[in-house]
Coordinates of C-alpha atoms in Angstrom, one line a residue:
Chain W
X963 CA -23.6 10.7 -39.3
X964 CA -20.6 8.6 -37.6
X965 CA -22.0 6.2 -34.7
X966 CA -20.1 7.6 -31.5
X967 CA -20.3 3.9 -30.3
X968 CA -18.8 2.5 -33.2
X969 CA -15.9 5.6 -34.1
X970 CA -15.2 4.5 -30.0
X971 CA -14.4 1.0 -30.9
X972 CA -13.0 1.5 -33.7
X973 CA -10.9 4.6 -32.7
X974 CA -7.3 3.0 -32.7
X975 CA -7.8 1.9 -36.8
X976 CA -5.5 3.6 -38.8
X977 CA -4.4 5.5 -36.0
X978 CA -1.5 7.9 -37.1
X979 CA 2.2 7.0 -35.7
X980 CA 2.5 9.6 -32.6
X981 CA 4.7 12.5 -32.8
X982 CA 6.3 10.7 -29.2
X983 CA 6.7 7.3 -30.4
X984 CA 8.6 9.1 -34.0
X985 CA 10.9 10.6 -31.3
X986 CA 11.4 7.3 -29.6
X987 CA 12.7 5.5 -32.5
X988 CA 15.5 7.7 -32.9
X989 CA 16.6 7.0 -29.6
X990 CA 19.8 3.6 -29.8
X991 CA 18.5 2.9 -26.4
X992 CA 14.6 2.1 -28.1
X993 CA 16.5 0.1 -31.0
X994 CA 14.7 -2.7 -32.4
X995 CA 11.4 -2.7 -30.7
X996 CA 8.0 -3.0 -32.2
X997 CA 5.7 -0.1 -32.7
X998 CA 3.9 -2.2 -30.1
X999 CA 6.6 -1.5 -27.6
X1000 CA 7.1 1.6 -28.4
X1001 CA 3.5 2.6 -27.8
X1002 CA 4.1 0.9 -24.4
X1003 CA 6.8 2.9 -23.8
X1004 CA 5.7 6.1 -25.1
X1005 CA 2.5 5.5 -22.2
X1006 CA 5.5 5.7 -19.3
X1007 CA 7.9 8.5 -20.8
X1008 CA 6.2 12.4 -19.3
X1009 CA 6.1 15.0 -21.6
X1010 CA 7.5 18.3 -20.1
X1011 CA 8.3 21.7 -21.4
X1012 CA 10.6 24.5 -20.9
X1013 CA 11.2 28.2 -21.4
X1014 CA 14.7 29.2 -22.8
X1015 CA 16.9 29.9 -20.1
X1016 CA 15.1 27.4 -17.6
X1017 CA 17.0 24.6 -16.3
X1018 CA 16.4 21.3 -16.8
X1019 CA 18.6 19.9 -14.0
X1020 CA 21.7 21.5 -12.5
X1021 CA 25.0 19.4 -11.9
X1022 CA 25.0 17.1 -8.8
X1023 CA 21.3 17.6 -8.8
X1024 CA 19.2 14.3 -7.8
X1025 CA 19.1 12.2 -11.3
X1026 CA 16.2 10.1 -11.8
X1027 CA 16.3 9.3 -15.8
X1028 CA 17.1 10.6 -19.4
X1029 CA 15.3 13.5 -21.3
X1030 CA 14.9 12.7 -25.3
X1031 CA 14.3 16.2 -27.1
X1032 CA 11.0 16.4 -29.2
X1033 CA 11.6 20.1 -30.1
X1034 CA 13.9 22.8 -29.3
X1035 CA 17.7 22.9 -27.8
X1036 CA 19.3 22.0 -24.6
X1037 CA 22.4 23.1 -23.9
X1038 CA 24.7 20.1 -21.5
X1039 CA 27.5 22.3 -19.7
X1040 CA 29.7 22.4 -16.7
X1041 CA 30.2 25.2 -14.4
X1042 CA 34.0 25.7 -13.7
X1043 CA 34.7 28.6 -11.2
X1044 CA 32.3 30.4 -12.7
X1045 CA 33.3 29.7 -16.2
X1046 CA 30.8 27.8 -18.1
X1047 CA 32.2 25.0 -20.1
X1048 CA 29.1 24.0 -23.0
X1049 CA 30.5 20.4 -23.8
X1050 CA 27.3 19.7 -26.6
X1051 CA 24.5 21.4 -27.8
X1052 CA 21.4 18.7 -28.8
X1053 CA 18.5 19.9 -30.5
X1054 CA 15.2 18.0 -32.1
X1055 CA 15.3 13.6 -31.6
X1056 CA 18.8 13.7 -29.5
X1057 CA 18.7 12.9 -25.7
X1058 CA 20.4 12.9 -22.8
X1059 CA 20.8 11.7 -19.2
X1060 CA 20.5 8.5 -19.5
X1061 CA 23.3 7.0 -16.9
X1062 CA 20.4 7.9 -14.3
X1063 CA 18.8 5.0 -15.4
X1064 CA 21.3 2.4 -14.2
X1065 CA 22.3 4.7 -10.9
X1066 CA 21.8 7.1 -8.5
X1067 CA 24.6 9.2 -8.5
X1068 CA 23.8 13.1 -8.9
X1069 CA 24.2 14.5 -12.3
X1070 CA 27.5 14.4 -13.8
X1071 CA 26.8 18.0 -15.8
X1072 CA 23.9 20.7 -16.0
X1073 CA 21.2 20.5 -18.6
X1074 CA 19.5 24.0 -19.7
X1075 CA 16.9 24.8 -23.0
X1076 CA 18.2 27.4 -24.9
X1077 CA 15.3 27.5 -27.0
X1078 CA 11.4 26.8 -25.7
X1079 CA 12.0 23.1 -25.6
X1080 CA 9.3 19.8 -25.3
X1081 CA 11.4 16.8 -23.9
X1082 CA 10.1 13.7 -22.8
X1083 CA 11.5 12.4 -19.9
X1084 CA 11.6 8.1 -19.2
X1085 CA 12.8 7.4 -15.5
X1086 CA 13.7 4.7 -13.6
X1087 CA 11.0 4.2 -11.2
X1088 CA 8.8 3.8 -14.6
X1089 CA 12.0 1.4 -15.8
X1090 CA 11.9 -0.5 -12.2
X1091 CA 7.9 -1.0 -12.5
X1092 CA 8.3 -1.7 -16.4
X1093 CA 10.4 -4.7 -15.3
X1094 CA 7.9 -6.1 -13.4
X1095 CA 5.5 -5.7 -15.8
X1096 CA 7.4 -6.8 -18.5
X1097 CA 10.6 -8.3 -18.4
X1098 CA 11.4 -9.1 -22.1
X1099 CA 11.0 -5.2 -23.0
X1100 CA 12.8 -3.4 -20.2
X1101 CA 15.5 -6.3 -20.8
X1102 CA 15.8 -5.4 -24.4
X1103 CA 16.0 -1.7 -23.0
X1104 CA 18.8 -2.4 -20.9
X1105 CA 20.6 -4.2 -23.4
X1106 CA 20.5 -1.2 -25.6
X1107 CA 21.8 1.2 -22.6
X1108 CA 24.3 -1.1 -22.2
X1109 CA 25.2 -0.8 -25.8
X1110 CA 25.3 2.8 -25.9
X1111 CA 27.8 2.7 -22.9
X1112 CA 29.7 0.4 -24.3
X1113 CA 30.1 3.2 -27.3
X1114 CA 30.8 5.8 -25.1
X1115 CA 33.6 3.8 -23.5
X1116 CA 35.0 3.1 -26.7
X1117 CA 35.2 6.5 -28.1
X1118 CA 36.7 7.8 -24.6
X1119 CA 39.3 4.9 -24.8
X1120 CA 39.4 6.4 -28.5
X1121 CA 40.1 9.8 -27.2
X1122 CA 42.5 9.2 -24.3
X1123 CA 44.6 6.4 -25.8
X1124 CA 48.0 7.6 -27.8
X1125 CA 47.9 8.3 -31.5
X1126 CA 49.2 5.1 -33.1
X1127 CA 49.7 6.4 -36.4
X1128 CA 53.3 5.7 -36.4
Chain M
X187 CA 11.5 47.8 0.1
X188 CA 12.1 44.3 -1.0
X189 CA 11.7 42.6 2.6
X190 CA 8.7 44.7 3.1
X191 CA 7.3 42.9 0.1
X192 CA 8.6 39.3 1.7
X193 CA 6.4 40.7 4.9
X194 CA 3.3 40.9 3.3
X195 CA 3.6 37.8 0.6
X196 CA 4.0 35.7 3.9
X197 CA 0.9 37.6 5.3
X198 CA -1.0 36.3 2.4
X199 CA 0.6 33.2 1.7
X200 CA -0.7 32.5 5.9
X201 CA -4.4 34.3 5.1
X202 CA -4.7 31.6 2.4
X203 CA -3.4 28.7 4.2
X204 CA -5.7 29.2 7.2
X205 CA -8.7 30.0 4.3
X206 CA -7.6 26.3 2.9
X207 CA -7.9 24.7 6.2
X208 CA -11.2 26.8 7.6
X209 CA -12.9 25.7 3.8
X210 CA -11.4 21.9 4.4
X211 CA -12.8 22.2 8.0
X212 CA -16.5 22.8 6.5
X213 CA -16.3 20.6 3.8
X214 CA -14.9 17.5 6.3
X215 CA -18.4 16.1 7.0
X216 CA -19.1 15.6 3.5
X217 CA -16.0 14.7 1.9
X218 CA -14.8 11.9 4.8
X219 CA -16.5 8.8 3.8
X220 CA -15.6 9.0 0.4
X221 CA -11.9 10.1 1.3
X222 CA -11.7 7.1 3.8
X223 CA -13.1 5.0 0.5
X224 CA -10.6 6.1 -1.4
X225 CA -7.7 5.4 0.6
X226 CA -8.9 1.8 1.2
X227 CA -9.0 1.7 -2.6
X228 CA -5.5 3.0 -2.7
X229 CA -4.6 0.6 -0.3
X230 CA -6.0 -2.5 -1.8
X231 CA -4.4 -1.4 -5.5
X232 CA -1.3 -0.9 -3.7
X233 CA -1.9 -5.1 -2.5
X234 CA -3.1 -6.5 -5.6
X235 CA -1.4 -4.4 -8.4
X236 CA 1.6 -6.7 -7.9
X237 CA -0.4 -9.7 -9.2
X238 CA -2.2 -8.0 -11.3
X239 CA 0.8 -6.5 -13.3
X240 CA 1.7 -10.2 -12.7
X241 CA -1.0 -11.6 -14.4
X242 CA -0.7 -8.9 -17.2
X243 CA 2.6 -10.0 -18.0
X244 CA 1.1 -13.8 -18.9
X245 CA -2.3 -12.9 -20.6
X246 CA -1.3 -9.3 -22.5
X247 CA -4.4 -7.9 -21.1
X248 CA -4.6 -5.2 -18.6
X249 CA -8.9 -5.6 -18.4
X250 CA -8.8 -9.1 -18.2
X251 CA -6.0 -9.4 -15.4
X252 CA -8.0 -7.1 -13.3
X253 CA -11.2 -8.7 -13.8
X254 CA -9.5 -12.2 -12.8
X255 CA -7.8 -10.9 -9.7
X256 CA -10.3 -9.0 -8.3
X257 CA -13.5 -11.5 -9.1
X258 CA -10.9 -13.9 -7.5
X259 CA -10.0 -11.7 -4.0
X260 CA -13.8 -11.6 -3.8
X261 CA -15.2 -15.4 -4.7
X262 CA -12.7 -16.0 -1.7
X263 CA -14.3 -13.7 0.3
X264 CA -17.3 -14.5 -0.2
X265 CA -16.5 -18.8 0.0
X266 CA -14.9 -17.8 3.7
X267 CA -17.9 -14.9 4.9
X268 CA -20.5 -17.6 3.6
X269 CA -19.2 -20.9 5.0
X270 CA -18.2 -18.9 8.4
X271 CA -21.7 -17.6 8.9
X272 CA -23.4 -20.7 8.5
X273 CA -20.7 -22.6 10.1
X274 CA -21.7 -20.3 13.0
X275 CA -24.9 -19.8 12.7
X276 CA -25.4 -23.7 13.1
X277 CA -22.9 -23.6 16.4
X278 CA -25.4 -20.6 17.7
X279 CA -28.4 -22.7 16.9
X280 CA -27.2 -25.7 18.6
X281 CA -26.0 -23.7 21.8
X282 CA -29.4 -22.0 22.0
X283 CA -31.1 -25.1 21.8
X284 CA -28.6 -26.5 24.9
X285 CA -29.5 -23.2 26.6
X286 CA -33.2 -24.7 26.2
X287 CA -32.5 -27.2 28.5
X288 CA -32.9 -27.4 32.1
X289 CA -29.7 -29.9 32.6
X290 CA -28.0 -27.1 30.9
X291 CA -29.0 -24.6 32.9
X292 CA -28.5 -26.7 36.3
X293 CA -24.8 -27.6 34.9
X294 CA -24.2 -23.7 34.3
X295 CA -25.5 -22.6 37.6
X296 CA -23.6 -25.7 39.2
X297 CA -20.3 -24.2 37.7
X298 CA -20.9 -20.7 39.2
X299 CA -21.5 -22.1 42.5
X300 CA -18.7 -24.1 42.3
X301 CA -16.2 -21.5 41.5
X302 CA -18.0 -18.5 43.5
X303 CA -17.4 -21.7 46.5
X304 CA -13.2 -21.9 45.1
X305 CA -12.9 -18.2 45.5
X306 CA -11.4 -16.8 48.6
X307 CA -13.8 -14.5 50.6
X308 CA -12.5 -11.1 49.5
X309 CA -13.7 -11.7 46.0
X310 CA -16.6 -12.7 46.9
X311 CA -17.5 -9.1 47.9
X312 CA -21.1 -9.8 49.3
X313 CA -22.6 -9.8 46.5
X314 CA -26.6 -10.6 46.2
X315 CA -27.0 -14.5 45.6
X316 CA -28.0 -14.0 41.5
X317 CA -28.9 -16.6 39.4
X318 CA -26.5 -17.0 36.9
X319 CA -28.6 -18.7 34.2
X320 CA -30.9 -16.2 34.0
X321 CA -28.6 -13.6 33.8
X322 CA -26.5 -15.5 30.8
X323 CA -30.2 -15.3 29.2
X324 CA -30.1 -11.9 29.4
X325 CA -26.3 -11.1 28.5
X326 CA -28.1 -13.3 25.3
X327 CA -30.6 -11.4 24.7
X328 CA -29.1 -8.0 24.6
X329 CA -26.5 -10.2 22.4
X330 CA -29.4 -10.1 20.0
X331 CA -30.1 -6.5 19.9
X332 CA -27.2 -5.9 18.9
X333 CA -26.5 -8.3 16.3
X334 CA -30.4 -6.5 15.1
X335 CA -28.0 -3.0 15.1
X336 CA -25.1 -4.8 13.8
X337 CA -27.2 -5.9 10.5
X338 CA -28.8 -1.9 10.4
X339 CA -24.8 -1.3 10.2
X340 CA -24.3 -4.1 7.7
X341 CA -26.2 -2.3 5.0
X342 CA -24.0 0.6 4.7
X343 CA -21.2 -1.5 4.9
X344 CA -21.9 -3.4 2.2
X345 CA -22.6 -0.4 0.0
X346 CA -19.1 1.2 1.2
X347 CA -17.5 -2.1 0.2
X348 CA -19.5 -2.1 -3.3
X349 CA -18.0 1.3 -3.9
X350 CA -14.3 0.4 -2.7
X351 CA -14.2 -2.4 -5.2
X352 CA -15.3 -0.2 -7.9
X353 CA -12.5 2.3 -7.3
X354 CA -10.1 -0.4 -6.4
X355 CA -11.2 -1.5 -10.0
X356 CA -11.0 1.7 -11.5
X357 CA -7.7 2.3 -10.0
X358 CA -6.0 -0.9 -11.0
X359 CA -6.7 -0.5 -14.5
X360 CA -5.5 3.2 -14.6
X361 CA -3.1 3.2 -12.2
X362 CA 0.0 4.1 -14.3
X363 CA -2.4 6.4 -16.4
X364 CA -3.2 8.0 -13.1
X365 CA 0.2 8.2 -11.5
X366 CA 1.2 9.9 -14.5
X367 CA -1.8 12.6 -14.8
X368 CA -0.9 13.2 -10.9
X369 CA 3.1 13.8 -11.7
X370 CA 1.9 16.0 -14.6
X371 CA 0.9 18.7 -11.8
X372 CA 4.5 18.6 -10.8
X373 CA 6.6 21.9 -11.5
X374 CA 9.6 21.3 -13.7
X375 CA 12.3 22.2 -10.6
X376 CA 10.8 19.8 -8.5
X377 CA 10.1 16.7 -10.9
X378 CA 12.7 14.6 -10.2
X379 CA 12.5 14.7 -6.5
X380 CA 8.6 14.4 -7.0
X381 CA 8.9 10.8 -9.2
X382 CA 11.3 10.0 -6.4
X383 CA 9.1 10.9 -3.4
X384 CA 6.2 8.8 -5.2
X385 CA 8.3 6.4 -6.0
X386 CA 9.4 6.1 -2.3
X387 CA 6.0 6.0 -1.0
X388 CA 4.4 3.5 -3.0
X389 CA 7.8 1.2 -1.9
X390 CA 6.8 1.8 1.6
X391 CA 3.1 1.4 1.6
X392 CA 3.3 -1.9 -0.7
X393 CA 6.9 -3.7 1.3
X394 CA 4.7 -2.7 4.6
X395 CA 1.5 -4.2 3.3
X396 CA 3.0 -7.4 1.7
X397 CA 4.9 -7.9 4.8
X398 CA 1.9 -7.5 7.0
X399 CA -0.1 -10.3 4.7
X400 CA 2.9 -12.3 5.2
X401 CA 3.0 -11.5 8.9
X402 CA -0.8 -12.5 9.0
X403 CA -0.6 -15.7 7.0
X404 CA 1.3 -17.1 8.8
X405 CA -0.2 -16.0 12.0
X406 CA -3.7 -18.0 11.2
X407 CA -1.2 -20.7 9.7
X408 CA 0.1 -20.8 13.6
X409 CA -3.0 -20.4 15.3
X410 CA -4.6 -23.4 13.2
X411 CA -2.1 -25.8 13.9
X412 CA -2.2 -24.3 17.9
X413 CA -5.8 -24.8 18.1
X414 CA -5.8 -28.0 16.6
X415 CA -2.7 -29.1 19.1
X416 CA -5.2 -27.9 21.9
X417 CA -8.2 -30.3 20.0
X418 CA -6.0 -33.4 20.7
X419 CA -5.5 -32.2 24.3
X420 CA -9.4 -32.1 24.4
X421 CA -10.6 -29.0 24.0
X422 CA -13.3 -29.6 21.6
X423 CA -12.9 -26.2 19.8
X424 CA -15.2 -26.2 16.2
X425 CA -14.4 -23.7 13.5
X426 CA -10.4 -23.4 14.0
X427 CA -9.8 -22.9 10.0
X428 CA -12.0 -20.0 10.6
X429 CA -10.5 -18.7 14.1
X430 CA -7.2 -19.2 12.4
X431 CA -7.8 -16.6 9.4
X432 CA -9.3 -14.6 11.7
X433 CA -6.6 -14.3 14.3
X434 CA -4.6 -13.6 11.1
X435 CA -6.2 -10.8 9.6
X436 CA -6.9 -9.1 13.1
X437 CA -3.7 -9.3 13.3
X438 CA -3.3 -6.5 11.0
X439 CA -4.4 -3.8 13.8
X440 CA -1.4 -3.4 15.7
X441 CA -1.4 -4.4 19.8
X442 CA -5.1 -5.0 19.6
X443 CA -5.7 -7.5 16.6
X444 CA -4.3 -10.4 18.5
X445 CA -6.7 -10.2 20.8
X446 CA -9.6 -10.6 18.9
X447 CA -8.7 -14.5 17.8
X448 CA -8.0 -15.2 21.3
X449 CA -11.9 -13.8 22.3
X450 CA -13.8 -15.7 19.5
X451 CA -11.9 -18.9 20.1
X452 CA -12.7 -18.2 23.7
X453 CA -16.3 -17.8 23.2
X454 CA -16.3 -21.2 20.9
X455 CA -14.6 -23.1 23.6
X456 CA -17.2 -21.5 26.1
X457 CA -20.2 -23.0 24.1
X458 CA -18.9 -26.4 23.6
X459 CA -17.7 -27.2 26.5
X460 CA -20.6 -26.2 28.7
X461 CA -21.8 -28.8 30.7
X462 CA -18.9 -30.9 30.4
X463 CA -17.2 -31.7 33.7
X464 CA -14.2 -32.4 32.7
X465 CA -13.9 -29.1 30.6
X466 CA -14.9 -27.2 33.5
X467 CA -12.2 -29.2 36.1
X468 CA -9.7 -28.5 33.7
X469 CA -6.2 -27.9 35.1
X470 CA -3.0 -26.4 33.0
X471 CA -0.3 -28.4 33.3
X472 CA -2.0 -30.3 35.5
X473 CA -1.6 -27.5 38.2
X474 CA -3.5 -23.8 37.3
X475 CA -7.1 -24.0 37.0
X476 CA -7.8 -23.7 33.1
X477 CA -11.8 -24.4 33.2
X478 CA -13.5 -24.8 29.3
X479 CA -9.5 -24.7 28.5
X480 CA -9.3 -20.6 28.3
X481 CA -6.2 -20.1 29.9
X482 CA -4.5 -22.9 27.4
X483 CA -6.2 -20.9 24.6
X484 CA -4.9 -18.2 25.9
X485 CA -1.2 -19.2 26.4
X486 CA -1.5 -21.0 22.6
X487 CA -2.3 -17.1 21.7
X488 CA 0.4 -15.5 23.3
X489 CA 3.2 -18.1 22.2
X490 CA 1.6 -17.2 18.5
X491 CA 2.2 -14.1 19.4
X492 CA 5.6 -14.0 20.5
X493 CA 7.3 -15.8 17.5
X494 CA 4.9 -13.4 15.3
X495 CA 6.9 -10.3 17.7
X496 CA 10.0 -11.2 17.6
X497 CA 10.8 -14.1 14.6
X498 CA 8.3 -13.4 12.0
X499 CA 7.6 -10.0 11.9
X500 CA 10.8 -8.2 12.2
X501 CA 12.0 -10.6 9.3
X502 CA 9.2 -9.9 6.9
X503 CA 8.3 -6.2 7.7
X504 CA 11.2 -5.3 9.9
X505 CA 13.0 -2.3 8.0
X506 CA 10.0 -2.2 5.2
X507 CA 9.0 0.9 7.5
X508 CA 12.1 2.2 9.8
X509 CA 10.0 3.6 12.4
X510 CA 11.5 3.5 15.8
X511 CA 8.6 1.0 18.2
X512 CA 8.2 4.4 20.4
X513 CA 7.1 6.4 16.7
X514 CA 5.0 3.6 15.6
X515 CA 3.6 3.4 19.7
X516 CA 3.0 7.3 19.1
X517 CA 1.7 6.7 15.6
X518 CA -1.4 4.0 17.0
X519 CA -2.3 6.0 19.9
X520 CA -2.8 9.1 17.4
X521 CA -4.5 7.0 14.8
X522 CA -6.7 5.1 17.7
X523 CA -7.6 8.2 18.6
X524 CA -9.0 9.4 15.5
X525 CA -10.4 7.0 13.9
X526 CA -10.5 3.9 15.9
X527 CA -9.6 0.3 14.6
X528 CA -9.4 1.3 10.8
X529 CA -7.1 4.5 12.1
X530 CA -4.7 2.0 14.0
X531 CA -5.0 -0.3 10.6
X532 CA -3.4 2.8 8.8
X533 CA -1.2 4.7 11.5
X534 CA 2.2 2.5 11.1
X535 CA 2.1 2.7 6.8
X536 CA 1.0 6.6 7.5
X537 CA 3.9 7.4 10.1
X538 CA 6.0 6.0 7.3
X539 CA 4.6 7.8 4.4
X540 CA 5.2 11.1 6.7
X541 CA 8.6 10.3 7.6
X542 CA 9.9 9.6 3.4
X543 CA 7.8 12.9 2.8
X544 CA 10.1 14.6 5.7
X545 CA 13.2 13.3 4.1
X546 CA 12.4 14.4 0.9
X547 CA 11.2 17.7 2.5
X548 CA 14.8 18.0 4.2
X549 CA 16.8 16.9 1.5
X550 CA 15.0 19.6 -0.8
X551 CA 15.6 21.9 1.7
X552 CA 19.3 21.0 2.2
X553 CA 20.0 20.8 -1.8
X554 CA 17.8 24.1 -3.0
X555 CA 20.6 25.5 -5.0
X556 CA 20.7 22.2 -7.3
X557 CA 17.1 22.2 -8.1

């Protein structure tokens, strides 16, 4: 029979890689950190789930930090007059809200699961605390944000600049 | 149909608030102590988590960066409770050995009389002709019963105190574990709001309580170098490192902290300086009547004070809380009121715990369709 004390001490030996921290990897804005960190980060992010239908913010509703999908769909739309406007549908390892890391602005569209959903949520009261805690990772996190951005910019600039194919 | 419904849900919603509060109401007795416990341990997580996280950053080890800060906070403690008791026991010794003599009790009977003679006749009230040493060795002796009831009280002190550090303890290695069980209970509408309110909270406690240690450094810092300015003037006062801290930690109660320094620093300069004339003829500026030096004390106190008031404090805690002074008046007298000392210790941090929970309160009441 298996010693409790010792299967204690030894419980984190070839402990599996958690369904979370799989999720996390995906994510640009995790890019390049150790399982280490990852762990660390995974110990800050809440998991939360949803029913189909429920919401998981509405637009210009108080943003506090991005939502990274672990299973199911989210729909991100915007409600024009009434019309709703779906501008992507994420399912499993995408995420989204993420700007509410850097500000507090309300949110610039509304989130909803179309499916029964598990997202895990990182915010930026964790962020502010992770920064006191330890700079170098939450640096290396903000680089990354800023990266992805900087994407986004690029592809918008993309997207609203004239063809120059001629 | 439907607001009949509405009627009665808020009939039952009421039945089982007022159960809540009748069931908290007999449950009080039991649960207080260990309640007031754990907000001390609350409290003193929210001071130290900052070094520990600190320290955590430096070593890589949570365990071990609580372990150092905390057998740290309490070596200190100890190293000032230690040398300040026998530091005072020896003062109490060598004053009751003074009180032995008769010279001593001649020069303290001399000093009534000669004041009692200063006083105009109105204050003098007719009063039967006592003799003051004797009743000095009384006002002594009850002293002692006292301190016999004080070390009765001691004992369950100390075992409070054992149990705050271990939840302190317990706390500061789980805290983030903790904080995240608690926003777990959270409904999904209201998270965001809820990490924000939290958030918001702990901000307030910990600027308030780093501001106040501020505050109270450098109020023993000031009262050490005052009492030792009052030294070279002659007034022979002992353990000022110690009235110094002192003075700085009382400080922590609002309006009556400050006080407290001022009384043990008057009691020192009371027992050193009795039987010395020129102690006793003591004049303030050379012109108000300042016998054993307790009106220079007392001025020293009160100019400590005043920079504390109006330099110091609004700069290091000033907007941590944002209470107007007539809330935070309002929020001691309520706290006095219920719990004494410790509740006037807690009531400004409290009032502004209250206040970010009625803004968050408001704000989620304002913004209901976005959640």
């Amino acid at each position: 029979m298996k010693s409790p004390l010792w299967s204690n001490v030894f419980k984190n030996w070839n402990s599996q890689e958690s369904e979370k921290v799989t999720a996390l990897k995906q994510v640009p804005v995790f890019d390049g950190l150790s399982n280490k960190e990852l762990e660390e980060i995974e110990k800050l992010t809440h998991e939360r789930t949803y029913q189909s239908g429920e919401h998981v913010f509405k637009n210009m509703a108080p943003s506090e930090g991005m939502f990274i999908i672990i299973s199911g769909a989210v729909e991100i739309y915007l409600d024009n007059a009434g019309t709703k406007n779906v501008l992507a549908e994420l399912t499993d390892q995408d995420f989204f809200g993420e700007i509410a890391l850097l500000d507090e602005e309300p949110r610039s569209a509304g989130a909803i699961a179309t499916k029964p959903s598990t997202l895990l949520g990182f915010f930026r009261p964790d962020l502010l605390s992770l920064m006191d805690r330890n700079p170098a990772l939450s640096s290396k996190i903000l680089t990354n944000l800023g990266a992805v951005l900087a994407e986004r910019l690029r592809k918008t600039n993309e997207l609203l600049s004239p063809k120059s194919d001629n | 149909m439907d607001k009949e419904k509405n009627y009665i849900q808020h009939i039952y919603r009421l039945m089982l608030g007022l159960l809540a509060i009748a069931f908290l109401y007999v449950i009080w007795p039991y649960i207080s102590s260990v309640l007031l416990m754990l907000i001390f341990a609350f409290l003193f997580t929210t001071i130290l988590l900052s070094s520990v996280d600190a320290l955590e950053r430096k070593i890589r080890n949570r365990g071990l960066s609580v372990l150092a800060v905390t057998v740290g906070l309490i070596a200190a403690i100890a190293i000032f409770i230690g040398s300040f008791a026998t530091n005072l026991a020896d003062q109490a010794g060598d004053f009751s050995q003074r009180l032995e003599t008769e010279s001593f009790m001649d020069d303290f009977n001399g000093f009534i009389d000669n004041t009692k003679a200063k006083l105009p006749n109105f204050v003098k009230g007719g009063g039967d002709d006592v003799d003051a040493a004797s009743k000095l060795n009384e006002v002594v002796g009850n002293l002692m019963s006292t301190l016999l009831t004080f070390a009765g009280a001691l004992g369950s002190f100390v075992f409070n105190m054992i149990m705050v550090i271990i939840f302190t303890i317990i706390l500061l290695l789980n805290y983030h574990q903790f904080k995240k069980s608690l926003v777990n209970f959270i409904p999904n509408k209201y998270f965001e709001v809820g990490l924000r309110l939290i958030f918001n909270i702990e901000q307030q406690v910990s600027n308030y309580l780093r501001g106040q240690l501020l505050a109270a450094t450098s109020v023993a810092i000031m009262s050490i170098i005052g009492l030792y300015i009052l030294n070279f003037f002659g007034a022979n006062l002992t353990l000022v490192i110690f009235i110094g801290i002192i003075a700085g930690l009382a400080n922590l109660i609002p309006l009556v902290g400050p006080f407290i320094g001022m009384l043990i620093a008057f009691s020192v300069a009371l027992m050193n300086n009795l039987g010395i004339d020129a102690a006793q003829s003591h004049m303030l500026f050379n012109s108000i009547p300042s016998p054993f030096y307790l009106f220079d004390i007392a001025l020293m106190f009160i100019i400590v004070q005043q920079i504390d008031n109006n330099f110091i404090t609004p700069l290091l805690v000033g907007e941590s809380v944002g209470l107007h002074p007539i809330m935070v008046m309002i929020a001691l007298l309520i706290g006095g009121t219920l719990l004494g000392p410790i509740g006037m210790l807690f009531a400004v941090p409290a009032a502004g715990i209250i206040k970010v929970i009625g803004q968050e309160v408001s704000f989620v009441t304002k913004n209901a369709h976005l959640l």
